Amino acid sequence: MKYRPEIDGLRSFAVIPVILFHAGFSLFGGGYVGVDVFFVISGYLITTIIIGDHEGKGFSIIEFYERRARRILPALMFVILCTIPVAWLLYQPFDMEDYGTSLVAVSAFSSNILFWLESGYFDTAAELKPMLHTWSLAVEEQFYVIFPLLLIAIWRLPRAVVLGILVGLTIASLLVAQWGVRAMPIAAFYLLPARGWELLIGALVAFYLKDRSEPPFTQTIREGLGILGLIALGYSIVAFDHSTPWPSFYALAPVLGTAALILAAQPGTIANRVLSFRWFVSIGLISYSAYLIHYPLFAFVRYASIDTPPVWLMSAMAILSLPLAWVSWKFIEAPFRDRRKMGRSTIFILALVASAAVAAFGLTARLSLGFPDRAVVTNAKILDYTPDNKQLKFESWRYMYKTMGASSFELTDNPRERDLIFSDTDPRVKLLIVGNSHAKDMFNMANRSDVIGSTFQIARFGTQIADILTDQTGLLTTPNYQAADIIVITSYYSPMDIKAMDSVVERFKQDGKKVVIAKPIFGFHDSGHRNQTDMLFEKLRHTETLPEKAKAVAATINHDHFQMFATLDGRAREYVKPGEAITATGIAQGVPVLDRMAPICDAEARTCYMISDTLEKHFFDYGHFTLAGAAFFAARADAIGWWAPLIKLATAIQK
């Protein structure tokens, strides 16, 4: 296969936007399209090689996979091995477990499937996963398993039939992508059926160019296509962002732009001169290693930072990824790709051993529950302080479902919530708490309350408020709803929830339910795996003597939070306007409204109770209760009479 330096230049147009996008630069909001560019290039190069083998000495599947192993595995295994000691020194147990699971998946080239299945409320934030970017490698490897076998099966058919099959598969995959971004957006993003068309576009370009000894089209058309291709890539990088459905018809811009450049950026064109610029070609040569290295760098920096990393630090990491990539290319990629230095059997044995070792470490991390005896874990525990917010989150959900009698649970569509929890033999009033994750907090708090426990049976149903009347969740047909006396609505309300609130309350009242609405909680700052309490604690622990001054540290943290709340510093918009709307609904509908911040913050004491005197956290993120928090705020609510509207309704029902 003839070397085309402009293809390496095109790789730089893929990897640089990806790096800058992952670094958080808003100008490159569509930088993720670099992955789509890589897919097209990969489809083109692989198909060109396969066609050349079929029409030359004959295609060998073993030789094909040897090439793939030489190209992909050495640098990948090297980068993974470099991440293990860093993760060991940084990660809390739950995140170490997730990291270990990802290593197993990467070793099996199924990380795209893992990250699809993991996506959700309990998932570690994407920017903290050092192996997240390997999903694209998994897509390519899955394509490499299927595509050569497909070509072997259809190669002897007439060429028009072969091309017809490939075009049909391309169109089908594109339609799956367009449907998937609406019906199953996360699956569409990660999985091969919705991504295959991008690789197949590259394959079709390879078929088009295979028999041509001269560049296609006229010089004028090549110039026009090349310029259009560059414009399409540039537009995609700066115009698209997180809100763009992806991959969908929108992805045609960078995909067809890349295809146009492969076709038309021939010597003598403007596009060729741009892409063949020495620096672009040099970056393209190391682009694979740069892609592998940059994301773990960013993930570890974000995890280690007390707050959101500053722009200068992320910029430094983006720049650092390039010399590190050169080292990987020079001393790992290049030697392993040289058949004179390393034979086929050696490559396969080393690949197998390295993959098995990485998978074994990952599995051990999972089975050991994240190596909880590491120094980073034990040293962080001062008195009752627990840094692992993911553990605190999991415990709070487990408590709720255990209290409801569930042996296992999921965040949504939990079967136990559709079973009858209430008992007719229990004389207490039936209280159903309805809403999203904040309804879980209300449930845990109510179950820790002496006042509520003596008066109410309690159940919870998870739903977004806006979905109730559309019957997407089936709340209205559940036995707990039908049996409930009082409904408490609790959520971190979206605009759609607010819009639907009047109708929801009216429906509940029509069904004979007494209704209480809780205002939203104030959202404090959080970043990565830390919330504001963690950030303040990290700063104070280096200036105060702990644990002797634990009470003073807690007082400082709690006072600082009150200052944020009193000045509405933080998620004020998500708190004030929904709160006003909830109050207006309560007045209009004649239903009580609970202020969720009343038990949390004390204006007279100028404190918000975020952490105890023994450093036990009451929140695990911006505004969700830990179990300790639920118990503390339940006692506070009992003491200040916060439950009075519910007790009043219960008294009226019991009469």
XYZ file of C-alpha atoms in Angstrom:
655
model
C 0.000 0.000 0.000
C 1.437 3.367 -1.073
C 2.111 5.736 1.813
C -0.027 8.869 1.778
C 1.354 11.530 4.145
C -1.892 13.484 3.885
C -3.652 10.615 5.695
C -1.320 11.081 8.649
C -2.038 14.802 8.425
C -5.740 14.003 8.516
C -5.144 11.975 11.675
C -3.809 15.110 13.341
C -7.090 16.845 12.406
C -8.795 14.030 14.299
C -6.680 13.747 17.440
C -6.042 17.439 18.212
C -9.760 18.385 18.413
C -10.439 15.282 20.516
C -7.710 16.247 22.984
C -8.882 19.867 23.210
C -12.499 18.770 23.589
C -11.651 16.411 26.418
C -9.543 19.152 28.023
C -12.731 21.206 28.275
C -12.134 23.991 25.755
C -15.555 25.281 24.746
C -14.338 26.458 21.320
C -13.867 22.783 20.443
C -17.342 21.705 21.573
C -17.565 19.323 18.627
C -14.041 17.997 18.993
C -15.466 14.534 19.611
C -15.979 14.249 15.829
C -12.293 13.358 15.689
C -13.318 9.829 16.650
C -15.594 9.703 13.605
C -12.693 10.859 11.449
C -10.584 8.020 12.857
C -13.367 5.546 12.041
C -13.462 6.598 8.378
C -9.678 6.512 8.059
C -9.561 3.093 9.707
C -12.243 1.697 7.410
C -10.385 3.011 4.379
C -6.951 1.708 5.358
C -8.110 -1.701 6.520
C -10.202 -2.276 3.417
C -7.363 -1.146 1.159
C -5.076 -3.705 2.803
C -7.674 -6.473 2.575
C -8.390 -5.748 -1.100
C -4.669 -5.717 -1.861
C -4.211 -9.099 -0.188
C -7.228 -10.631 -1.927
C -5.994 -9.500 -5.319
C -2.332 -10.262 -4.609
C -0.882 -13.162 -2.684
C -4.226 -13.977 -1.095
C -5.889 -12.829 2.089
C -4.763 -14.455 5.353
C -6.936 -13.887 8.411
C -3.996 -14.764 10.680
C -1.768 -12.208 8.999
C -4.563 -9.653 9.210
C -4.888 -10.105 12.975
C -1.125 -10.062 13.353
C -1.106 -6.606 11.757
C -3.906 -5.466 14.067
C -2.108 -6.868 17.117
C 1.126 -5.080 16.184
C -0.700 -1.821 15.552
C -3.041 -1.718 18.544
C -1.943 -3.865 21.459
C 1.629 -2.804 22.397
C 0.829 0.883 22.931
C -2.527 0.065 24.529
C -1.012 -2.364 27.034
C 1.835 0.050 27.755
C -0.564 2.890 28.566
C -2.740 0.623 30.721
C 0.269 -0.586 32.696
C 1.240 3.052 33.291
C -2.236 3.867 34.630
C -2.322 1.060 37.200
C 0.087 2.592 39.764
C -1.563 6.007 39.394
C -5.011 4.539 40.000
C -3.595 2.633 42.971
C -2.379 5.877 44.539
C -5.492 7.945 43.777
C -8.726 6.001 43.603
C -11.192 5.348 46.382
C -12.513 1.747 46.556
C -15.697 2.120 44.506
C -13.834 3.927 41.734
C -11.031 1.353 41.916
C -13.623 -1.368 41.416
C -14.959 0.389 38.334
C -11.449 0.908 37.024
C -10.695 -2.787 37.493
C -13.850 -3.762 35.625
C -12.867 -1.483 32.759
C -9.456 -3.197 32.506
C -11.144 -6.553 32.083
C -13.404 -5.107 29.388
C -10.540 -3.374 27.563
C -8.594 -6.634 27.498
C -11.566 -8.294 25.817
C -12.192 -5.319 23.482
C -15.670 -4.895 24.892
C -15.266 -1.643 26.829
C -17.873 0.049 24.637
C -20.408 -2.512 25.846
C -19.316 -2.052 29.465
C -19.591 1.751 29.370
C -22.994 1.477 27.728
C -24.238 -0.909 30.423
C -22.660 1.155 33.216
C -24.116 4.475 32.129
C -26.563 5.813 34.669
C -26.975 7.387 38.079
C -24.547 5.115 39.927
C -21.886 5.430 37.262
C -18.596 7.204 37.909
C -18.508 10.542 36.077
C -17.235 10.005 32.529
C -14.373 12.480 32.888
C -12.962 10.458 35.807
C -12.709 7.134 33.948
C -9.177 6.743 32.579
C -10.188 4.004 30.125
C -13.419 5.536 28.811
C -11.879 6.523 25.492
C -11.092 2.887 24.684
C -14.730 2.413 23.677
C -13.753 3.512 20.158
C -10.983 0.891 19.989
C -13.533 -1.729 20.978
C -15.851 -0.612 18.159
C -12.995 -0.890 15.661
C -11.895 -4.300 16.916
C -15.449 -5.623 16.739
C -15.605 -4.319 13.176
C -12.283 -6.022 12.404
C -13.701 -9.353 13.573
C -16.805 -9.144 11.398
C -15.751 -7.238 8.286
C -12.903 -9.461 6.979
C -15.087 -12.541 7.401
C -17.898 -10.795 5.517
C -15.555 -9.956 2.634
C -14.278 -13.528 2.535
C -17.875 -14.748 2.290
C -18.911 -12.384 -0.526
C -15.638 -11.804 -2.369
C -16.373 -14.171 -5.261
C -19.698 -12.521 -5.981
C -19.888 -9.970 -8.811
C -18.291 -6.710 -7.752
C -21.577 -4.830 -8.140
C -23.213 -7.245 -5.703
C -20.368 -6.833 -3.205
C -20.683 -3.071 -3.373
C -24.463 -3.305 -3.165
C -24.194 -5.319 0.049
C -21.750 -2.820 1.552
C -23.893 0.168 0.547
C -26.957 -1.546 1.994
C -25.171 -2.189 5.293
C -23.944 1.410 5.376
C -27.443 2.820 4.904
C -28.922 0.383 7.425
C -26.318 1.312 10.050
C -26.879 5.034 9.437
C -30.626 4.565 9.900
C -29.982 2.631 13.109
C -27.869 5.561 14.316
C -30.582 8.093 13.485
C -33.242 6.005 15.215
C -30.961 5.167 18.114
C -30.144 8.749 19.133
C -33.821 9.150 19.984
C -34.779 5.700 21.223
C -31.510 4.492 22.794
C -29.014 7.387 22.698
C -26.315 5.857 24.908
C -26.387 2.548 23.058
C -26.259 4.392 19.743
C -23.196 6.310 20.866
C -21.202 3.301 22.063
C -22.230 0.300 19.984
C -21.121 -0.957 16.575
C -24.549 -1.176 14.864
C -24.866 2.626 15.007
C -21.187 3.277 14.311
C -20.445 0.716 11.612
C -21.582 2.996 8.780
C -18.694 5.369 9.494
C -16.131 2.601 8.999
C -18.052 1.347 5.981
C -17.900 4.790 4.343
C -14.123 4.454 4.538
C -14.383 0.949 3.089
C -16.441 2.209 0.134
C -13.828 4.902 -0.539
C -11.175 2.154 -0.618
C -13.172 0.188 -3.203
C -13.615 3.321 -5.305
C -9.890 4.087 -5.332
C -8.523 0.548 -5.627
C -8.285 0.266 -9.435
C -7.228 3.841 -10.116
C -3.635 4.490 -11.085
C -4.445 8.182 -11.453
C -6.199 10.473 -8.954
C -9.998 10.520 -9.359
C -11.945 13.441 -10.815
C -10.563 16.528 -12.497
C -8.160 18.886 -10.764
C -10.946 21.433 -10.272
C -13.278 18.888 -8.670
C -10.484 17.597 -6.442
C -9.747 21.158 -5.284
C -13.424 21.771 -4.559
C -13.966 18.483 -2.730
C -10.821 18.960 -0.668
C -11.803 22.450 0.426
C -15.344 21.288 1.198
C -13.911 18.441 3.262
C -11.784 20.814 5.322
C -14.744 23.150 5.821
C -16.985 20.249 6.886
C -14.452 19.142 9.504
C -13.854 22.659 10.782
C -17.567 23.416 10.969
C -18.289 20.171 12.840
C -15.581 20.859 15.398
C -16.751 24.376 16.297
C -20.514 24.163 15.639
C -21.455 20.875 17.297
C -21.492 20.277 21.046
C -22.888 17.983 23.765
C -26.451 18.779 22.731
C -25.988 17.526 19.155
C -27.577 14.060 18.741
C -24.691 11.718 17.986
C -24.146 9.704 15.883
C -27.013 10.729 13.609
C -27.472 12.461 10.287
C -25.409 15.276 11.819
C -22.406 12.930 11.721
C -22.596 12.927 7.930
C -20.729 16.261 7.952
C -17.417 15.048 9.430
C -17.746 11.549 7.955
C -18.376 12.692 4.378
C -15.864 15.494 4.861
C -13.223 12.921 5.772
C -14.220 10.715 2.840
C -13.931 13.706 0.507
C -10.432 14.449 1.786
C -9.280 10.849 1.335
C -10.647 10.921 -2.219
C -9.595 14.378 -3.293
C -6.633 15.575 -1.196
C -4.247 14.355 -3.854
C -0.852 15.946 -4.604
C -1.226 19.384 -6.157
C -4.377 20.360 -4.246
C -4.718 22.915 -1.484
C -6.103 20.253 0.867
C -3.092 18.055 0.209
C -0.676 20.879 0.966
C -2.512 21.638 4.205
C -2.698 18.033 5.363
C 0.883 17.283 4.279
C 2.287 20.121 6.376
C 5.210 18.635 8.294
C 3.846 19.319 11.779
C 0.465 17.831 10.935
C 2.071 14.694 9.524
C 4.313 14.375 12.584
C 1.360 14.623 14.951
C -0.550 12.168 12.780
C 2.245 9.621 13.124
C 1.923 9.689 16.929
C -1.852 10.214 16.939
C -2.708 6.715 18.169
C -0.461 7.008 21.204
C -1.667 10.571 21.783
C -5.246 9.353 21.764
C -4.415 6.593 24.250
C -2.431 8.821 26.608
C -4.394 12.062 26.795
C -7.570 10.772 28.436
C -5.940 9.035 31.430
C -3.893 12.198 31.994
C -7.042 14.316 32.120
C -8.946 11.788 34.240
C -6.232 11.514 36.876
C -5.710 15.283 37.068
C -9.433 15.824 37.535
C -9.605 13.104 40.180
C -6.626 14.453 42.116
C -7.722 18.094 41.956
C -9.608 19.483 44.929
C -11.818 21.549 42.607
C -12.269 21.839 38.856
C -8.728 21.916 37.388
C -7.730 25.360 36.086
C -7.402 25.995 32.364
C -3.631 26.294 32.576
C -3.317 22.831 34.108
C -5.541 21.154 31.525
C -3.652 23.003 28.791
C -0.376 21.713 30.198
C -1.715 18.154 30.217
C -2.895 18.514 26.612
C 0.572 19.678 25.560
C 2.297 16.993 27.661
C 0.317 14.252 25.923
C 2.221 14.896 22.675
C 5.826 14.305 23.845
C 4.612 11.328 25.852
C 2.935 10.061 22.690
C 6.224 10.434 20.817
C 7.960 8.323 23.450
C 5.280 5.648 23.107
C 5.481 5.748 19.312
C 9.286 5.674 19.227
C 9.936 2.978 21.807
C 6.729 0.922 21.825
C 4.752 1.284 18.595
C 7.590 1.339 16.078
C 9.652 -1.585 17.464
C 6.643 -3.867 17.791
C 5.543 -3.117 14.230
C 8.954 -4.113 12.865
C 8.723 -7.771 11.829
C 12.482 -8.021 11.627
C 12.715 -7.419 15.368
C 9.762 -9.461 16.493
C 8.116 -12.494 14.899
C 4.445 -13.373 14.705
C 4.485 -15.951 17.486
C 6.268 -13.526 19.827
C 3.680 -10.832 19.145
C 0.757 -13.163 19.826
C 2.339 -14.579 23.001
C 3.176 -11.130 24.390
C -0.296 -9.853 23.517
C -1.916 -12.787 25.259
C 0.272 -12.526 28.366
C -0.157 -8.747 28.679
C -3.917 -8.920 28.160
C -4.249 -11.745 30.678
C -2.154 -9.847 33.250
C -4.211 -6.671 32.847
C -7.470 -8.611 33.042
C -6.248 -10.491 36.135
C -5.400 -7.252 37.915
C -8.747 -5.769 36.937
C -10.645 -8.805 38.161
C -8.715 -8.779 41.444
C -9.557 -5.096 41.922
C -13.206 -5.947 41.428
C -13.295 -9.002 43.670
C -11.330 -7.257 46.442
C -13.859 -4.397 46.442
C -11.277 -1.917 45.247
C -8.335 -2.835 47.489
C -9.793 -1.015 50.530
C -6.606 -1.332 52.625
C -4.534 0.959 50.408
C -2.934 3.990 52.062
C -4.996 6.463 50.020
C -8.102 4.977 51.624
C -6.953 4.479 55.208
C -5.091 7.804 55.467
C -8.153 9.762 54.365
C -10.352 8.412 57.166
C -10.113 10.842 60.065
C -12.697 10.130 62.767
C -15.962 9.552 60.858
C -14.921 11.268 57.631
C -15.462 9.083 54.547
C -14.061 10.412 51.246
C -15.710 7.776 49.032
C -18.907 9.540 47.993
C -19.864 6.741 45.665
C -19.933 4.356 48.619
C -22.096 6.796 50.584
C -24.458 7.118 47.624
C -24.795 3.359 47.257
C -25.447 2.906 50.978
C -28.255 5.457 50.920
C -30.040 3.676 48.079
C -29.460 0.249 49.603
C -30.988 1.413 52.889
C -34.165 2.614 51.178
C -34.787 -0.585 49.260
C -33.808 -2.794 52.188
C -36.338 -0.884 54.296
C -38.952 -1.539 51.600
C -38.105 -5.244 51.627
C -36.183 -5.504 48.356
C -33.398 -8.094 48.155
C -31.740 -6.168 45.295
C -32.446 -2.947 43.505
C -32.055 -0.769 40.453
C -32.341 2.991 40.309
C -35.476 3.070 38.163
C -38.168 0.568 37.283
C -37.524 -1.255 40.543
C -39.970 -4.168 40.861
C -40.313 -3.681 44.599
C -41.811 -0.228 44.082
C -44.591 -1.858 42.083
C -45.391 -4.352 44.833
C -47.817 -3.544 47.622
C -45.841 -2.176 50.572
C -48.737 -0.878 52.630
C -50.666 -3.150 54.985
C -54.364 -2.835 55.792
C -53.739 -4.396 59.206
C -51.433 -1.505 60.111
C -53.529 1.382 61.514
C -50.991 4.041 60.526
C -51.702 6.450 57.658
C -50.303 5.390 54.268
C -47.708 7.898 53.001
C -46.323 7.572 49.458
C -43.290 9.688 48.525
C -43.095 10.334 44.780
C -40.207 11.810 42.801
C -36.658 11.261 41.636
C -33.523 10.650 43.714
C -34.598 13.346 46.170
C -37.683 11.281 46.971
C -35.220 8.647 48.156
C -33.740 11.221 50.530
C -37.184 12.122 51.838
C -37.957 8.418 52.338
C -34.742 7.803 54.294
C -35.291 10.935 56.372
C -38.924 10.016 57.139
C -37.903 6.504 58.156
C -35.409 7.931 60.644
C -38.009 10.268 62.164
C -39.678 9.346 65.449
C -42.579 11.675 64.627
C -43.236 10.143 61.214
C -42.591 6.547 62.258
C -45.320 6.581 64.877
C -47.914 7.972 62.481
C -47.198 6.672 58.977
C -46.489 3.641 56.852
C -44.048 4.815 54.170
C -43.413 3.790 50.552
C -41.599 5.485 47.697
C -42.046 5.502 43.915
C -39.293 6.777 41.646
C -40.331 8.956 38.720
C -39.799 12.296 37.095
C -42.848 14.422 37.841
C -43.358 15.325 34.177
C -43.707 11.623 33.305
C -46.547 10.833 35.709
C -49.537 11.885 33.612
C -48.020 10.560 30.383
C -48.147 7.158 32.100
C -44.529 6.448 31.193
C -43.879 5.144 34.687
C -47.235 3.527 35.498
C -47.442 5.171 38.934
C -51.204 5.655 38.791
C -51.857 1.918 38.432
C -49.530 0.731 41.196
C -51.098 -0.761 44.347
C -49.212 1.625 46.630
C -50.607 4.656 44.813
C -54.119 3.266 44.895
C -53.859 2.526 48.616
C -52.036 5.723 49.636
C -53.722 8.351 51.790
C -51.133 11.100 51.331
C -48.756 11.789 48.426
C -45.583 13.797 49.021
C -43.996 15.135 45.828
C -40.230 15.608 46.140
C -37.780 16.266 43.334
C -35.033 18.442 41.944
C -37.530 19.892 39.520
C -36.880 20.313 35.819
C -38.771 22.948 33.770
C -40.964 20.130 32.445
C -41.715 19.017 36.022
C -42.767 22.544 36.967
C -44.961 22.822 33.902
C -46.729 19.567 34.753
C -47.048 20.201 38.503
C -50.524 21.772 38.561
C -51.961 18.946 36.478
C -50.253 16.284 38.576
C -51.531 17.735 41.851
C -55.015 18.079 40.377
C -54.989 14.428 39.286
C -53.849 13.259 42.730
C -56.639 15.251 44.355
C -59.201 13.836 41.923
C -58.087 10.370 42.981
C -58.882 11.247 46.575
C -55.314 11.778 47.741
C -54.098 14.408 50.139
C -51.072 16.135 48.603
C -47.965 17.802 50.007
C -45.238 19.352 47.840
C -41.606 19.777 48.880
C -39.595 22.652 47.468
C -36.256 21.801 45.822
C -33.083 21.614 47.816
C -30.341 24.195 47.303
C -27.563 22.741 45.169
C -24.093 23.302 46.567
C -20.984 23.142 44.426
C -19.455 19.807 43.478
C -16.684 18.746 41.129
C -15.723 15.304 39.966
C -15.963 12.876 42.865
C -15.880 15.618 45.536
C -18.569 17.923 46.861
C -18.086 21.283 48.516
C -17.626 19.679 51.940
C -14.775 17.537 50.616
C -13.122 20.533 48.978
C -13.220 22.604 52.143
C -12.092 19.645 54.242
C -9.096 18.993 51.965
C -7.966 22.576 52.386
C -8.539 22.703 56.148
C -6.885 19.382 56.953
C -3.546 20.830 55.896
C -3.883 23.909 58.116
C -5.640 22.520 61.194
C -4.594 19.839 63.665
C -6.876 16.852 63.247
C -8.612 15.124 64.858
C -8.135 17.433 67.858
C -9.739 20.385 66.079
C -12.418 18.390 64.280
C -15.233 20.396 65.852
C -13.700 23.687 64.709
C -13.168 22.326 61.198
C -16.796 21.189 61.032
C -17.999 24.586 62.229
C -15.976 26.335 59.521
C -17.297 24.050 56.803
C -20.882 24.454 57.971
C -20.600 28.234 58.216
C -19.063 28.488 54.732
C -21.975 26.531 53.328
C -24.422 28.882 55.022
C -22.678 31.815 53.368
C -23.147 30.155 49.996
C -26.796 29.459 50.717
C -27.537 32.887 52.166
C -26.016 34.644 49.152
C -27.437 32.080 46.693
C -23.915 31.299 45.548
C -24.144 28.085 43.545
C -27.111 26.585 41.739
C -29.351 29.558 42.595
C -31.377 29.386 39.399
C -32.241 25.733 39.983
C -33.337 26.613 43.523
C -35.081 29.987 43.470
C -37.320 29.845 40.418
C -38.541 26.253 40.927
C -39.089 27.051 44.605
C -41.219 30.053 43.717
C -43.174 27.974 41.218
C -43.777 25.199 43.776
C -45.010 27.737 46.319
C -47.364 29.223 43.727
C -48.736 25.761 42.933
C -49.285 25.060 46.612
C -51.218 28.293 47.059
C -53.281 27.766 43.909
C -54.086 24.138 44.718
C -54.537 24.664 48.447
C -51.903 22.093 49.397
C -49.079 22.395 51.983
C -45.550 23.182 50.827
C -42.470 21.963 52.726
C -39.238 23.967 52.629
C -36.529 21.323 52.400
C -33.815 23.760 53.490
C -35.449 24.454 56.868
C -33.972 21.375 58.637
C -30.656 21.780 56.784
C -29.758 25.399 57.508
C -30.243 27.503 60.643
C -30.283 31.243 59.921
C -29.964 32.184 63.580
C -26.886 29.989 64.039
C -25.652 30.945 60.548
C -24.875 27.360 59.717
C -25.861 24.652 57.276
C -25.348 21.218 58.808
C -23.178 19.599 56.128
C -20.840 17.656 58.424
C -20.953 16.561 62.058
C -18.536 17.419 64.850
C -16.968 13.989 64.274
C -16.561 14.782 60.547
C -19.367 12.534 59.327
C -20.691 13.940 56.052
C -24.416 14.633 55.651
C -24.275 14.919 51.832
C -22.448 12.849 49.216
C -22.807 15.367 46.366
C -24.447 18.718 45.736
C -27.582 17.932 47.716
C -28.315 14.237 48.386
C -28.331 12.916 51.954
C -25.984 10.289 53.268
C -27.553 7.892 55.774
C -26.009 9.970 58.559
C -27.498 13.063 56.963
C -30.948 11.509 56.702
C -30.857 10.628 60.409
C -29.543 14.053 61.439
C -32.090 15.994 59.397
C -34.893 13.732 60.615
C -34.030 14.666 64.192
C -33.818 18.333 63.205
C -37.196 18.127 61.474
C -38.717 16.513 64.569
C -37.288 19.238 66.792
C -38.484 22.217 64.730
C -41.926 20.778 63.924
C -41.165 20.533 60.212
C -43.518 17.580 59.765
C -46.532 19.525 61.099
C -48.427 19.736 57.745
C -48.200 15.955 57.365
C -49.273 15.317 60.950
C -52.241 17.664 60.472
C -53.399 15.784 57.376
C -52.899 12.426 59.097
C -54.962 13.554 62.084
C -57.803 14.582 59.784
C -57.698 11.231 57.982
C -57.689 9.204 61.208
C -60.794 11.044 62.443
